[in-house]
mmCIF file of C-alpha atoms and ligand atoms in Angstrom:
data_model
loop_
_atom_site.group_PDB
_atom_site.id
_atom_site.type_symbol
_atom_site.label_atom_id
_atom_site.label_comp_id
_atom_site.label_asym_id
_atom_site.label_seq_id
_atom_site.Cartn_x
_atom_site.Cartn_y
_atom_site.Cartn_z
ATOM 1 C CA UNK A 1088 8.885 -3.122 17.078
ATOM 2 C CA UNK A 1089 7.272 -4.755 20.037
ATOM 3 C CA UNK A 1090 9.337 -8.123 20.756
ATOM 4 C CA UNK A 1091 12.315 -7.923 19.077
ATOM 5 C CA UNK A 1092 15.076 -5.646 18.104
ATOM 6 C CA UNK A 1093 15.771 -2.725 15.121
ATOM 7 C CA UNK A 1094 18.813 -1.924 13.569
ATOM 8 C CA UNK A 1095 18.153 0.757 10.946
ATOM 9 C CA UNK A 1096 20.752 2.187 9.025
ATOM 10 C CA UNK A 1097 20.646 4.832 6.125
ATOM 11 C CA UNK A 1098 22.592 5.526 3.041
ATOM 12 C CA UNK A 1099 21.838 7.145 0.050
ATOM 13 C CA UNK A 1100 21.530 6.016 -3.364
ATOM 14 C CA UNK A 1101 21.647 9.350 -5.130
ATOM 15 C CA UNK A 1102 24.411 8.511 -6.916
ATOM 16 C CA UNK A 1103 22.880 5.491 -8.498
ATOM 17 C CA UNK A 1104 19.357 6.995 -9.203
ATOM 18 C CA UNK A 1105 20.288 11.006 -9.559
ATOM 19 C CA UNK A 1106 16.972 11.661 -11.128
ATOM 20 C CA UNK A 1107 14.904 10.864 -7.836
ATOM 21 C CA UNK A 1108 17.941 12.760 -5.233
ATOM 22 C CA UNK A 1109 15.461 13.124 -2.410
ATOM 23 C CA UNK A 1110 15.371 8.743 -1.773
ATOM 24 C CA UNK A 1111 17.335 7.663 0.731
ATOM 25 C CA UNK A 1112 17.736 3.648 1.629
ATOM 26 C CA UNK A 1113 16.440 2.528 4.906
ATOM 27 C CA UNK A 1114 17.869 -1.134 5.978
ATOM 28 C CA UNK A 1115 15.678 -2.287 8.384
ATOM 29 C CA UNK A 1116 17.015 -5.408 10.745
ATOM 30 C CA UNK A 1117 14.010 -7.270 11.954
ATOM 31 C CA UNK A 1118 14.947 -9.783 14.267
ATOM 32 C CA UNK A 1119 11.850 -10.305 15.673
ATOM 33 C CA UNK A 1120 10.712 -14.454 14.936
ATOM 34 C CA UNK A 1121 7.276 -14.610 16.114
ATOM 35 C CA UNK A 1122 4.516 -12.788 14.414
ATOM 36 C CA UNK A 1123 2.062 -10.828 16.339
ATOM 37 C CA UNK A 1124 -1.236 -9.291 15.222
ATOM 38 C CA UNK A 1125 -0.010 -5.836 16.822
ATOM 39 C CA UNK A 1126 3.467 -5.988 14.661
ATOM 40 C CA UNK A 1127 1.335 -6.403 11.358
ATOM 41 C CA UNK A 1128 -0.635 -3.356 12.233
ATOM 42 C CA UNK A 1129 2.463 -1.672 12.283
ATOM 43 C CA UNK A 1130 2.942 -1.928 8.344
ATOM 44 C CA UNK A 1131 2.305 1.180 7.165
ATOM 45 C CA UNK A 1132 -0.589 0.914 4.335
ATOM 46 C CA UNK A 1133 1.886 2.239 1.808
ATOM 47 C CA UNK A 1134 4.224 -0.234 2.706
ATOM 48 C CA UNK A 1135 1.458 -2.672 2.540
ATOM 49 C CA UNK A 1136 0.067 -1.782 -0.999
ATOM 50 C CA UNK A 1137 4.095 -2.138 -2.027
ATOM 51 C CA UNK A 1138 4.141 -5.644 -0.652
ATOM 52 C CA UNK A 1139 1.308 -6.857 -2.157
ATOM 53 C CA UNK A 1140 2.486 -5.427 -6.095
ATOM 54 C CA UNK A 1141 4.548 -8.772 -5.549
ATOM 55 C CA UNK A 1142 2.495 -10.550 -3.561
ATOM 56 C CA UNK A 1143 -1.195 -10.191 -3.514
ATOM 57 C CA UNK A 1144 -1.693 -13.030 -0.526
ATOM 58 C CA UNK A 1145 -0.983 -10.978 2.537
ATOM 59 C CA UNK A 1146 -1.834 -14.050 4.761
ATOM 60 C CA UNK A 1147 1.610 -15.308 3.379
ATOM 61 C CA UNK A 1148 3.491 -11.724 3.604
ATOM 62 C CA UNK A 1149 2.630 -11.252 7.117
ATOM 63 C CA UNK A 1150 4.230 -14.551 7.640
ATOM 64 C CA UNK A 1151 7.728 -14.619 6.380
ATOM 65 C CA UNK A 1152 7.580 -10.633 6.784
ATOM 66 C CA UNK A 1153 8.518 -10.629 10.389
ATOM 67 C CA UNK A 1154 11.316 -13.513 9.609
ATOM 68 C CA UNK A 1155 13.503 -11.449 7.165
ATOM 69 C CA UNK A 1156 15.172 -8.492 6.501
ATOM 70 C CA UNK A 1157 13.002 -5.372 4.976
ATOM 71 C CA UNK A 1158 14.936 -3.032 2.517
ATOM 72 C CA UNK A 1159 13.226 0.351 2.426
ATOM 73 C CA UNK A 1160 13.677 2.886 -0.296
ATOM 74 C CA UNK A 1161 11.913 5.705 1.016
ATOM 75 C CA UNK A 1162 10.987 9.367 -0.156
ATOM 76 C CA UNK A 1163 10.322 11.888 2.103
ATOM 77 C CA UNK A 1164 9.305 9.245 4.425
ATOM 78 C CA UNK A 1165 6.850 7.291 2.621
ATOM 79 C CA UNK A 1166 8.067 3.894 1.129
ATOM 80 C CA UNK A 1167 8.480 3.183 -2.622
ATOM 81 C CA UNK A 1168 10.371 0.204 -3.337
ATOM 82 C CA UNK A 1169 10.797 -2.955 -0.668
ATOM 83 C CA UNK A 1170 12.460 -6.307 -0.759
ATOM 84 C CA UNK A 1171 12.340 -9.047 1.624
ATOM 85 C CA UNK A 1172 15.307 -11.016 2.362
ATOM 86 C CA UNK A 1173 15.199 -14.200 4.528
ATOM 87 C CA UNK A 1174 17.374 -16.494 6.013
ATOM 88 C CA UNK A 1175 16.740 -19.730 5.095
ATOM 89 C CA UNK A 1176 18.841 -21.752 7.687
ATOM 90 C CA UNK A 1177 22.527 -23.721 5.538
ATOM 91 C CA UNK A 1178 23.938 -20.672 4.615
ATOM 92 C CA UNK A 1179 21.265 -19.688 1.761
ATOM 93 C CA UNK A 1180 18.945 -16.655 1.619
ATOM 94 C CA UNK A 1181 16.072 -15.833 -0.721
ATOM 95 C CA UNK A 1182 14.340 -12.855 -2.087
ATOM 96 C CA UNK A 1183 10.975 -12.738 -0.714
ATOM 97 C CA UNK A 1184 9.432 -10.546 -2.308
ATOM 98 C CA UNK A 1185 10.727 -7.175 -4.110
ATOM 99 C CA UNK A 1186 8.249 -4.206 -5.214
ATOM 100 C CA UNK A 1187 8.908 -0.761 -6.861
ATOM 101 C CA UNK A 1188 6.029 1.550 -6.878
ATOM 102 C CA UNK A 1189 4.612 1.602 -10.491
ATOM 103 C CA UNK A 1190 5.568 4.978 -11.598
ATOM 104 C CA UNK A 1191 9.069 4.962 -10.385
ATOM 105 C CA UNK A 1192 9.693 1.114 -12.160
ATOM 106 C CA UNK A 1193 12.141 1.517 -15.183
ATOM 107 C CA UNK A 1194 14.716 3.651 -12.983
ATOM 108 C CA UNK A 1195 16.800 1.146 -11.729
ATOM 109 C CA UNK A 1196 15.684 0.954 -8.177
ATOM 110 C CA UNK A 1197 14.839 -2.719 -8.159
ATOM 111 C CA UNK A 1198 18.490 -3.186 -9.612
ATOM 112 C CA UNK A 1199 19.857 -1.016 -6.326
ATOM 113 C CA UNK A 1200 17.853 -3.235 -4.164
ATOM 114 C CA UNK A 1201 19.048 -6.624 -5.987
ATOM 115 C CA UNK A 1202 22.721 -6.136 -5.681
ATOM 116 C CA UNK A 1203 22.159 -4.391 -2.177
ATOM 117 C CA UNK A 1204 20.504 -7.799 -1.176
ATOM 118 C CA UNK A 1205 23.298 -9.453 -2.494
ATOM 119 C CA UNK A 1206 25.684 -7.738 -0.989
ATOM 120 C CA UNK A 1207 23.996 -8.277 2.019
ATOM 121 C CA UNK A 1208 23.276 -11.981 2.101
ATOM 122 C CA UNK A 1209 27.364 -12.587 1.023
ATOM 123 C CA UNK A 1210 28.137 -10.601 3.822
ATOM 124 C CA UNK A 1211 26.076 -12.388 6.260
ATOM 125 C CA UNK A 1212 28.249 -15.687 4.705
ATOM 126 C CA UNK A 1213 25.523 -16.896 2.381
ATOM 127 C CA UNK A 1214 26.763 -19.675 -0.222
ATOM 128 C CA UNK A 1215 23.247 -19.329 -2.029
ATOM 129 C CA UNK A 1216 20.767 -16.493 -2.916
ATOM 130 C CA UNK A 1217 17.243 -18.036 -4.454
ATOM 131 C CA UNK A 1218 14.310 -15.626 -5.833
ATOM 132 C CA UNK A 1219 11.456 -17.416 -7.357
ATOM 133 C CA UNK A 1220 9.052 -15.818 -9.778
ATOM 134 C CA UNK A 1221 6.367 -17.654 -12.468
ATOM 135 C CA UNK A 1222 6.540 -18.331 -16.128
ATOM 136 C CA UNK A 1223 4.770 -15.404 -17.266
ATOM 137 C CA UNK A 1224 6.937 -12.595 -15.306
ATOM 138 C CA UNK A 1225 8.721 -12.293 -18.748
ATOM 139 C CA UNK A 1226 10.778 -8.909 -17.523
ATOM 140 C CA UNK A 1227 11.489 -10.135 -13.536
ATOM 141 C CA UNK A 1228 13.094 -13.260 -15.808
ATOM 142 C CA UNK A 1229 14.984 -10.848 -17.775
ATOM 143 C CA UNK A 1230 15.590 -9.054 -15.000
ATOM 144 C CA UNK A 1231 16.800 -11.719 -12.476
ATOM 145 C CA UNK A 1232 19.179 -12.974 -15.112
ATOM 146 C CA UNK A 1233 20.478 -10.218 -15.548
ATOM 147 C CA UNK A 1234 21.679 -9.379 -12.204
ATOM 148 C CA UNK A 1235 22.962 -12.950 -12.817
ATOM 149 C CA UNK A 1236 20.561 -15.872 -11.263
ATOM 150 C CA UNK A 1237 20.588 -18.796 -12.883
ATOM 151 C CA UNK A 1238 17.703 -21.250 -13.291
ATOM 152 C CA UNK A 1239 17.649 -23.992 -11.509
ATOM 153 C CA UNK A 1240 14.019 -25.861 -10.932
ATOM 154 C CA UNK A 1241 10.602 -25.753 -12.523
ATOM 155 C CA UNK A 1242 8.064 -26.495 -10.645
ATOM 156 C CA UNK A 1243 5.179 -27.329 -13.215
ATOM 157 C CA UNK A 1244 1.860 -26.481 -12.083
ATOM 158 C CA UNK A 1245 2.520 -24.484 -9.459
ATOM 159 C CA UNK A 1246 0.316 -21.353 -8.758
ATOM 160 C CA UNK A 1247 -2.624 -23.833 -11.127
ATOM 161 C CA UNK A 1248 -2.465 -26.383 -7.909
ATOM 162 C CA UNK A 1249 -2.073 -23.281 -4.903
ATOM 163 C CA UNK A 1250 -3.690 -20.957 -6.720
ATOM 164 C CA UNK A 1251 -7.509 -20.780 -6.605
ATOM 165 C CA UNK A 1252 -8.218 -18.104 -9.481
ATOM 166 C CA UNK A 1253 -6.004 -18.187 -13.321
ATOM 167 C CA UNK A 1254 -3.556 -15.531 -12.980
ATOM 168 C CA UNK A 1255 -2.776 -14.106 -16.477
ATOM 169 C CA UNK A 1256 0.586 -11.649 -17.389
ATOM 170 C CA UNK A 1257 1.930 -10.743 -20.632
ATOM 171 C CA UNK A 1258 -0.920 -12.851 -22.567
ATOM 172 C CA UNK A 1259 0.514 -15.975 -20.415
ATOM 173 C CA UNK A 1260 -0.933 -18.137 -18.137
ATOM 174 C CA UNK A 1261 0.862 -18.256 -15.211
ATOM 175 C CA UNK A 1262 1.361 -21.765 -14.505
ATOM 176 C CA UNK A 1263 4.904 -22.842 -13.177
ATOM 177 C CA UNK A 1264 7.084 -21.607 -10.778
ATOM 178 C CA UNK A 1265 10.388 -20.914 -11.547
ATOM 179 C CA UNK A 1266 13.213 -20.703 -8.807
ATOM 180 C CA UNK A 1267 16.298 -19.069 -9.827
ATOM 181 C CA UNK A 1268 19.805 -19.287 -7.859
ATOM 182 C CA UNK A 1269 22.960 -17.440 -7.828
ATOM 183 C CA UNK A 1270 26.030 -19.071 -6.071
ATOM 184 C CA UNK A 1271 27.747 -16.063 -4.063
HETATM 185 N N1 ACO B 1694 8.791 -5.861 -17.652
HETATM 186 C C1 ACO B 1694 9.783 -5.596 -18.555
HETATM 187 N N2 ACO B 1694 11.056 -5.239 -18.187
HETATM 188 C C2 ACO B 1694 11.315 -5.125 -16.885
HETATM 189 C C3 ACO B 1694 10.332 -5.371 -15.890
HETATM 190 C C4 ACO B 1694 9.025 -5.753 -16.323
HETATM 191 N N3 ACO B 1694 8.043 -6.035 -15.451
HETATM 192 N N4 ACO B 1694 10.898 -5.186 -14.677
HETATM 193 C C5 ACO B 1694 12.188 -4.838 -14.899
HETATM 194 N N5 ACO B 1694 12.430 -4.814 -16.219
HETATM 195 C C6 ACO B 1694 13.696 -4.494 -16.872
HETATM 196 C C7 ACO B 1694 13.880 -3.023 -17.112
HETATM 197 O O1 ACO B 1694 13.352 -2.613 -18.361
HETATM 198 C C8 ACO B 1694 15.388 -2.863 -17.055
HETATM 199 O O2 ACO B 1694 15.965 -3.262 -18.289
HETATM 200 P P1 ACO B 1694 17.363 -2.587 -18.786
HETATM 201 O O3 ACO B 1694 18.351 -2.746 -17.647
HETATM 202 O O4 ACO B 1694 17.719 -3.387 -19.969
HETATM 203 O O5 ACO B 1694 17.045 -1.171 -19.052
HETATM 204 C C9 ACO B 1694 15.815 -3.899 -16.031
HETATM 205 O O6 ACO B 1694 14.751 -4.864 -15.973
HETATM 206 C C10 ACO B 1694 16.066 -3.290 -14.669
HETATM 207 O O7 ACO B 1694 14.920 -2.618 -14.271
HETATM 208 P P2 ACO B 1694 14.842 -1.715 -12.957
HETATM 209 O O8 ACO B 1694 14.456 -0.337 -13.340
HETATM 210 O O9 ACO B 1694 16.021 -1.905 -12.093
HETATM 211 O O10 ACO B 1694 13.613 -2.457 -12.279
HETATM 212 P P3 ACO B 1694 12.431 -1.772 -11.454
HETATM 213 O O11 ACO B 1694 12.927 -0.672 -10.605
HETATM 214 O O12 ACO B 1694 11.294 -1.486 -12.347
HETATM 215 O O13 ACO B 1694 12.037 -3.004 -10.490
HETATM 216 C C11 ACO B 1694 10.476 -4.809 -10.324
HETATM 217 C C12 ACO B 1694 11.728 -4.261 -11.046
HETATM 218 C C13 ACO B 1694 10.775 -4.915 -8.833
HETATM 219 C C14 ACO B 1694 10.176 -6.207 -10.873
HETATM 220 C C15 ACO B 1694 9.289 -3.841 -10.576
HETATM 221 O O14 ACO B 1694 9.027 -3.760 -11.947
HETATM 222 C C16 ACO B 1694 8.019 -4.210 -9.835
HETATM 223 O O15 ACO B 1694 7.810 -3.801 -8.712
HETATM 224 N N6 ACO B 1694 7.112 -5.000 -10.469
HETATM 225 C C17 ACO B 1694 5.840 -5.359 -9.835
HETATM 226 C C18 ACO B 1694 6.023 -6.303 -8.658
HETATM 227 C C19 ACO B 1694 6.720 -7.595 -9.059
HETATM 228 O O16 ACO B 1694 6.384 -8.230 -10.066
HETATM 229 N N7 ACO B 1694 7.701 -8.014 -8.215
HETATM 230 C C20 ACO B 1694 8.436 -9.252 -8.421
HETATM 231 C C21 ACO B 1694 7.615 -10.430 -8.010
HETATM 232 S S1 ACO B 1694 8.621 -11.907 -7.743
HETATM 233 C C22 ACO B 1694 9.242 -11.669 -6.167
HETATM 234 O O17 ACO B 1694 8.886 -10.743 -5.494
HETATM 235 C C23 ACO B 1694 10.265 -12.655 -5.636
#
């Protein structure tokens, strides 16, 4: 990475997802704090498709991408499931973004990458982890609770005052944004 340093470290998750052996987890230490145009090139256009599954805005990606951590689940070198951790400055972290490539979703790789990200944040000395998701992501909801965030704010009208075109899910309009908490 030009301007700043990497840390990568691997370790696999075969015990947690035996059916898919060949994955190994790539943590990826950004530390670089200013964006450059050459550094977004970088992103691989896997990587980027991944990414935007979460997030289709790449303006805002490419933004708090080169502020955060990058979790990589890879196989055989090309990336399959992401999440984006940033520090948020007062000892509290949030979940970016988090993507598993659509025909490996159901295996319990997004679960890996949640309680890796947790695990990572309390061991950085976080008091708070925050993902935020809208009212229509019924199973990220489920999900999310799950793992054991709480919700904590609503913020009505969210993606109908940012966003510029109706953004539909699970026969709901997606309307509020919903920020979700968990006290490590
Ligand atoms: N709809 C219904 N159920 C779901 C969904 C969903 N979209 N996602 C997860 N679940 C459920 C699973 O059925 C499973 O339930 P179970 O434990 O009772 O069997 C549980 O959640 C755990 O699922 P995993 O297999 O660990 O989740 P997965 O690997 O599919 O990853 C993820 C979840 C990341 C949400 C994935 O579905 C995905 O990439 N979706 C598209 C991108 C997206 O919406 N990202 C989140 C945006 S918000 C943000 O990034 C902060």
């Amino acid at each position: 990475m030009a301007g700043g340093s990497v840390v990568v470290v691997y370790t696999t998750i075969a015990s947690v997802a035996p059916e898919y052996p060949a994955i190994t987890m790539k943590l990826s230490h950004l530390t670089t704090r200013i964006m450059h145009p050459q550094q977004v090139a970088e992103v691989s256009p896997q990587l980027r498709a991944l990414l935007q599954l979460a997030d289709p805005h790449w303006d805002l990606i490419s933004i708090y991408l080169f502020r955060s951590d990058l979790l990589l689940l890879e196989q055989n070198g090309i990336p399959v499931a992401c999440l984006v951790l940033q520090d948020l400055g007062d000892r509290e972290y949030e979940i970016k973004n988090i993507a598993v490539r659509a025909d490996l979703q159901g295996n319990g790789l997004g679960s890996r990458l949640l309680r890796e990200a947790i695990r990572r944040a309390t061991a950085a000395g976080a008091r708070t982890l925050l993902i935020r998701t809208g009212n229509s992501s019924i199973g990220q909801l489920y999900l999310y609770q799950k793992t054991g965030f709480r919700i904590r704010q609503i913020d009505t009208d969210f993606f109908i005052r940012n966003y510029p075109e109706p953004i539909w899910e699970n026969g709901i309009r997606c309307r509020d944004r919903i920020t979700l908490t968990m006290d490590l």
